[in-house]
XYZ file of C-alpha atoms in Angstrom:
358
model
C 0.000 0.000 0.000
C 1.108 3.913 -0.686
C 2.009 5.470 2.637
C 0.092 8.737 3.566
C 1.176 12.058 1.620
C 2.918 14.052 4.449
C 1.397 17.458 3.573
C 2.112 20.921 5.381
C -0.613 23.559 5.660
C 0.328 26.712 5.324
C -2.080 29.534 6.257
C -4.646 28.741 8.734
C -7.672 31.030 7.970
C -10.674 30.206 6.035
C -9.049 28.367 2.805
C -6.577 27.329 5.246
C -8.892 25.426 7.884
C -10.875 23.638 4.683
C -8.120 22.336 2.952
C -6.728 20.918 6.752
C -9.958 19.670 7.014
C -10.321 17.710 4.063
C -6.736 16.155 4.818
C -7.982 14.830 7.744
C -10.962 12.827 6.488
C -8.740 11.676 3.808
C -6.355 8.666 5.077
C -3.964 9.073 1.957
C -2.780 12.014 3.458
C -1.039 13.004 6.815
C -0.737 16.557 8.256
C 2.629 17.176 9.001
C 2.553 20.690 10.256
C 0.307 23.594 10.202
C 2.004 26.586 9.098
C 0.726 30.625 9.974
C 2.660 33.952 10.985
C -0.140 34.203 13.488
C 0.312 32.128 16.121
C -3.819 32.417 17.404
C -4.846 31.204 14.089
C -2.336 27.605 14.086
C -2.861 26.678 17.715
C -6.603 27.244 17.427
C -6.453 25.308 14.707
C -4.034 22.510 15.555
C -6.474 22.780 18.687
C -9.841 21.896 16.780
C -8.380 19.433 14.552
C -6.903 17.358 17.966
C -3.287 18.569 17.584
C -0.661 18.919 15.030
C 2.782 20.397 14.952
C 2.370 24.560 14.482
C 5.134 26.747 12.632
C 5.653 30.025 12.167
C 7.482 29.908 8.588
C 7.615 27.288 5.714
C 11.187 27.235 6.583
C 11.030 26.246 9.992
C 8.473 23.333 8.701
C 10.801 21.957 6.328
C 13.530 21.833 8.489
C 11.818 20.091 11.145
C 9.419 17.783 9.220
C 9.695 14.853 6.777
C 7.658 16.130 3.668
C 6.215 15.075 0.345
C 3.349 18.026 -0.612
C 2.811 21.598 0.878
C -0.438 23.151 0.422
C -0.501 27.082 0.232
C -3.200 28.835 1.705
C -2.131 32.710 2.116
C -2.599 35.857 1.110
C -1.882 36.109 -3.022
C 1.423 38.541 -3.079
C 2.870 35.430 -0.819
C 1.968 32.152 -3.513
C 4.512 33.119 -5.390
C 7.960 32.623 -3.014
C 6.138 29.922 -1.171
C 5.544 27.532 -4.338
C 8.852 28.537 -5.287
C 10.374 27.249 -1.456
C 8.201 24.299 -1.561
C 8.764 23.329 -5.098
C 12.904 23.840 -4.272
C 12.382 21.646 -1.381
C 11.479 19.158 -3.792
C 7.588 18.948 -2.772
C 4.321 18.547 -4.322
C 2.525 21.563 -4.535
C -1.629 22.503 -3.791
C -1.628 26.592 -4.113
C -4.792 28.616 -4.079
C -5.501 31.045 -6.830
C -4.201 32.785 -8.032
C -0.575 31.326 -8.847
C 1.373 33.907 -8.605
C 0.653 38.204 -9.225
C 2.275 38.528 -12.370
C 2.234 36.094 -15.303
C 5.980 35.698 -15.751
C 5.993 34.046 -12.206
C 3.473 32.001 -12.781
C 4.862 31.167 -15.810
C 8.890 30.410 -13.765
C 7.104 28.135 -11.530
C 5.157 26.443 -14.249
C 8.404 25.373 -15.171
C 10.071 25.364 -12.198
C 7.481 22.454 -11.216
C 8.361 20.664 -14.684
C 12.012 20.491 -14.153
C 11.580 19.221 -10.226
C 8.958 16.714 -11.639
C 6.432 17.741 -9.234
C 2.770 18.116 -9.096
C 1.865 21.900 -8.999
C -1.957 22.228 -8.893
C -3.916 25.620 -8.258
C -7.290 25.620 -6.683
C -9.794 26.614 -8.912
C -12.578 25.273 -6.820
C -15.348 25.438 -9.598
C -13.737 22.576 -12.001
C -14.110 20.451 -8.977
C -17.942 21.027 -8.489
C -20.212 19.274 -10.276
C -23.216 21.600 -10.889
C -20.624 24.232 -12.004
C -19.376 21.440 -14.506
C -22.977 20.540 -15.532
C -23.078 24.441 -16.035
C -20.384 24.628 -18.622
C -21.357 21.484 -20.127
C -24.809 22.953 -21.261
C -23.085 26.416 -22.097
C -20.942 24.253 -24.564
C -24.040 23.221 -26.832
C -25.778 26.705 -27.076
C -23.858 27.143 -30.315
C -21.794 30.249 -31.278
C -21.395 32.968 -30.165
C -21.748 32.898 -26.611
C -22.843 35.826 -24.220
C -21.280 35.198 -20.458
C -22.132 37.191 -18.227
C -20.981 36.722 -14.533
C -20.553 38.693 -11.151
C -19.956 38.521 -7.194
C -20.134 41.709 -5.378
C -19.742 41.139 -1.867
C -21.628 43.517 1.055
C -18.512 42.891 3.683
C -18.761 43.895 6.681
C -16.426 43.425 10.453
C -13.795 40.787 9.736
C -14.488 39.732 5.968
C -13.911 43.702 5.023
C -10.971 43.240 7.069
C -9.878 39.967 5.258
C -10.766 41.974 1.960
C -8.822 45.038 2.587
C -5.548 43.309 3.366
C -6.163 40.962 0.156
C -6.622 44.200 -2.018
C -2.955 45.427 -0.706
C -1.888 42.990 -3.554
C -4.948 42.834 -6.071
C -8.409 44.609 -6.332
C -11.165 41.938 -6.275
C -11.642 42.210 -10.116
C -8.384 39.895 -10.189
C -8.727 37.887 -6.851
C -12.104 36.493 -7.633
C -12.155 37.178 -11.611
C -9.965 34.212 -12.746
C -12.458 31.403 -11.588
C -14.817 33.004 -13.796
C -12.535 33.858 -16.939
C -11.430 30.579 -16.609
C -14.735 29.109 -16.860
C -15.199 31.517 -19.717
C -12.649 30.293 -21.458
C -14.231 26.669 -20.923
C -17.378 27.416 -22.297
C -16.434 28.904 -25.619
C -13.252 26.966 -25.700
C -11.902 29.873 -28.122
C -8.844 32.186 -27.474
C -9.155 35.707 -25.701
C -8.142 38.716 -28.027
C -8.838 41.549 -25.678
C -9.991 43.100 -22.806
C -11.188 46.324 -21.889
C -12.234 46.794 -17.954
C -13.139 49.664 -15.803
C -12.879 50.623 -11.802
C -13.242 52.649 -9.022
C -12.086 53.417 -5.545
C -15.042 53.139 -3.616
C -13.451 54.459 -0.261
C -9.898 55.615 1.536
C -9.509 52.670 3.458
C -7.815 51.269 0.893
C -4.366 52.209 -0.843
C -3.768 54.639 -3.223
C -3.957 53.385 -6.692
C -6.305 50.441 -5.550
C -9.998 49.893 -6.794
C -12.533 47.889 -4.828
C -15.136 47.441 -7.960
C -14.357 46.984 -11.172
C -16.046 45.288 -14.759
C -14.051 43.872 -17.119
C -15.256 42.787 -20.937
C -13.282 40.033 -22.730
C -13.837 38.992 -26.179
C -12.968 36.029 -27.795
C -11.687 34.918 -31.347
C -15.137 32.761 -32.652
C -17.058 36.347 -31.480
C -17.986 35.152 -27.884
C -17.858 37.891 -25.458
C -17.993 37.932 -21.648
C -18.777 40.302 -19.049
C -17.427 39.955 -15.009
C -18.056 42.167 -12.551
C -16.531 41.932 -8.455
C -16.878 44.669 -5.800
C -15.981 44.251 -2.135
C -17.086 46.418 0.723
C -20.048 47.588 3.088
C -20.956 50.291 0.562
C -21.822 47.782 -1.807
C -25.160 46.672 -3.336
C -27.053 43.235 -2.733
C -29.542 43.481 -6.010
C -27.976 41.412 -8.542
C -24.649 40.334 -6.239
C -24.994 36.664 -8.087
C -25.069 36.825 -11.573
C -24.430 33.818 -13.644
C -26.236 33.874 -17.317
C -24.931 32.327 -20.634
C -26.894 32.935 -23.797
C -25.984 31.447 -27.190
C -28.222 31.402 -30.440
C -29.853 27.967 -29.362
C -31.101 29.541 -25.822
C -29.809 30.194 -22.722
C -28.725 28.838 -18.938
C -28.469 30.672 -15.729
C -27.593 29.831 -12.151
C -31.203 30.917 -10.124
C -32.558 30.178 -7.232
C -28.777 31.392 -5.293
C -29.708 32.574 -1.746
C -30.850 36.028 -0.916
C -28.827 38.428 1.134
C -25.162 36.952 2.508
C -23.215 38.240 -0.045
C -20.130 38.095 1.931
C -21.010 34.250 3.164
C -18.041 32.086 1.301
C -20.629 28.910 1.579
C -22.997 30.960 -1.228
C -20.272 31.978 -3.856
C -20.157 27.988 -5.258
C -23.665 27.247 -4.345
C -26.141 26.629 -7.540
C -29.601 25.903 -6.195
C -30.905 25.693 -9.797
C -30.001 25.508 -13.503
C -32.485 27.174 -15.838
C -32.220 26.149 -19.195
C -33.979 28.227 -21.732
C -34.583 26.626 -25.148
C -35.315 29.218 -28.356
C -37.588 27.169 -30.754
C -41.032 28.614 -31.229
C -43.451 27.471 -33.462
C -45.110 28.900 -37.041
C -46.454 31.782 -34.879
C -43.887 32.833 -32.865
C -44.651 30.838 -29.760
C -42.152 29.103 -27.943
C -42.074 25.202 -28.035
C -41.021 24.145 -25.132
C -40.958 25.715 -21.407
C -38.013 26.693 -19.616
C -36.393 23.416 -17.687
C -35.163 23.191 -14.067
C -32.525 21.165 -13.365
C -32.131 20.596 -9.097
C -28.887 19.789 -7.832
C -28.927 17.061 -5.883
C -26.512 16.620 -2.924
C -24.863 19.970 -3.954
C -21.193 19.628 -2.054
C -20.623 22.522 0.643
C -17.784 24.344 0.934
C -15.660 22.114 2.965
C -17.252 19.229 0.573
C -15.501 20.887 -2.503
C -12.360 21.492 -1.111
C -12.168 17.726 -0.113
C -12.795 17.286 -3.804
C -10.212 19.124 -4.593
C -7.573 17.443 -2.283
C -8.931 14.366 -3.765
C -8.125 15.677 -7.178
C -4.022 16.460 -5.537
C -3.714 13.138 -4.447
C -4.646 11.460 -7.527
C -2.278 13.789 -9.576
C -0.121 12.747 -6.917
C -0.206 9.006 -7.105
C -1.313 8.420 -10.476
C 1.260 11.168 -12.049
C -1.945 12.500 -13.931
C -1.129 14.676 -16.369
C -1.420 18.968 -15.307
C -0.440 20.774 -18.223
C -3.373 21.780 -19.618
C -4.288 22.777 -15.909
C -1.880 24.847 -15.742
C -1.753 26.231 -18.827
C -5.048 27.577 -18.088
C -4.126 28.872 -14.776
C -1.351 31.188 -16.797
C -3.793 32.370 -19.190
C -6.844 33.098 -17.055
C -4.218 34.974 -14.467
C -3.506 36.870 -18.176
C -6.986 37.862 -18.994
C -7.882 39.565 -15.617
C -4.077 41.654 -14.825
C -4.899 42.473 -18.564
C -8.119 43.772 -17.009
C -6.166 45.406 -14.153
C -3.958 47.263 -17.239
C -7.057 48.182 -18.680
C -8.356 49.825 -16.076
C -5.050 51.559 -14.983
C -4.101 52.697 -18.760
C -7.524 53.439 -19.594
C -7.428 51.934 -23.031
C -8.435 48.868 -24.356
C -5.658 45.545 -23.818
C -5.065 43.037 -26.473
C -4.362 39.383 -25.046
C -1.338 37.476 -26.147
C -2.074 33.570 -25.128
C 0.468 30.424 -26.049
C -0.737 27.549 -27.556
């Protein structure tokens, strides 16, 4: 039998305490450390999980533990030199998105994780959920063009403004939250991104100079698909139409509806489904339509902690079966593209044409 992966955790807030989670319940893998600057945040949670070795640096992990995978849970401008110091250290790698703040680190430790022959995997929680997947799946076969259009504004308030203002000390929430979306763009149409153009604004002075806290971006794509995301964070902003997710193509629609009312800021509603609405265009010799709108329930729709176990279920199959990540990470480069091409957008005013590799 395969002994247990001997994982580190590092970060040990929300993202953090999921992903430990999930390593628990799963046998395959063994927690070798949890890893946090904050020493409250470890010990309480080394506390509720029964008791695990606490850090304060990735260092000080590797040099006391026996290690095969690290999983990086932090703030973004910190993924970078962390993959980087677990991938040197010769480890398998679970990072949360996004990879890296610019595209020509992501891009180094693409390769960096090519040459050390290690599994480097980000979390893009939504190609791990199966509604979501059913979602892009019916998308797909509402022909060409496609019209996406997609959103999360979050009402935060106490400590998820708090957790939002340090995260936009690195990135506005137009990148932090837009590349699940682009990316499941980009799966729909399965075409390449030409260009995007994006505005923002700076909703308040709580946050640093030269930072936005709402923004829109427009991408279009090269079979004439466009796609429209929108992300705002803070207690200024609006709860009408905080969840949109619509996709129309010339053989009907499909929308997430049903999402819950209110809670914008609650992390368990930003995967949640409820209901898929499928529209279908055919009308008859005067104009009427054919057939009536269909409902598709979700059954046993995974909660938060349920994807993430997914997703650590995902890592230790890449891990054990040496599945093949490229095109995973290909798309984690390119989606991380499309949205700091948003970011230049916004900054240069102008619109951004989209290099992408093949």
């Amino acid at each position: 039998m395969n002994k247990p992966v001997k994982i580190l955790v590092v970060g040990c807030g929300n993202m953090g305490s999921s992903h430990a989670r999930a390593y628990c319940e799963l046998r395959d893998f063994d927690i070798a450390g949890l890893v946090s600057r904050s020493e409250e945040s470890r010990e309480r949670l080394s506390d509720a999980l029964g008791g695990y070795p606490t850090f304060s640096s990735l260092q000080e992990a590797l040099e006391n533990s026996e290690v095969d995978a690290v999983s990086i849970n932090t703030y973004p401008d910190s993924h970078a030199p962390l993959v980087r110091e677990a991938l040197e250290a010769n480890c398998h790698v679970f990072v949360e998105k996004p990879l890296a703040t610019t595209v020509e680190a992501a891009e180094e430790l693409v390769e960096l994780a090519h040459e050390k022959g290690k599994v480097l995997m980000v979390g893009y929680i939504l190609r791990v959920h199966p509604a979501w997947m059913r979602f892009v799946q019916i998308a797909q076969k509402l022909g060409k063009p496609l019209v996406m259009r997609m959103n999360l504004n979050q009402q935060s308030s106490g400590l998820q403004w708090h957790t939002h203002k340090q995260l936009m000390n690195s990135m506005s929430p137009l990148v932090d939250c837009g590349v699940h979306y682009v990316d499941i763009m980009c799966m729909m149409t399965g075409a390449r991104p030409v260009s995007v153009q994006a505005i923002g604004a700076r909703l308040t002075d709580e946050i640093p100079e030269g930072m936005y806290n709402y923004g829109q971006l427009q991408v279009r794509f090269d079979d004439g698909s466009i796609g429209w995301y929108e992300a705002g964070w803070g207690p200024m902003m609006s709860e009408t139409a905080f969840f949109i997710k619509d996709v129309i193509g010339p053989e009907g629609s499909v929308s997430i509806s049903e999402v819950p009312e209110g809670e914008s800021d609650d992390i368990e509603g930003h995967t949640k489904t409820g209901v898929l609405q499928r529209h279908y265009n055919i009308v008859d010799g005067e104009g009427r339509f054919l057939h009536p709108d269909a409902f598709i329930q979700i059954e046993n729709e995974p909660d938060h902690d349920g994807l993430c176990r997914l997703e650590q279920e995902f890592f230790l199959n890449a891990i054990r079966e040496g599945l093949d990540l490229d095109d995973h990470l290909k798309d984690a480069v390119n989606s991380l593209k499309i949205v700091l091409a948003a970011d230049a957008s916004i900054r240069l005013g102008k619109v951004v044409e989209i290099q992408i590799k093949d």
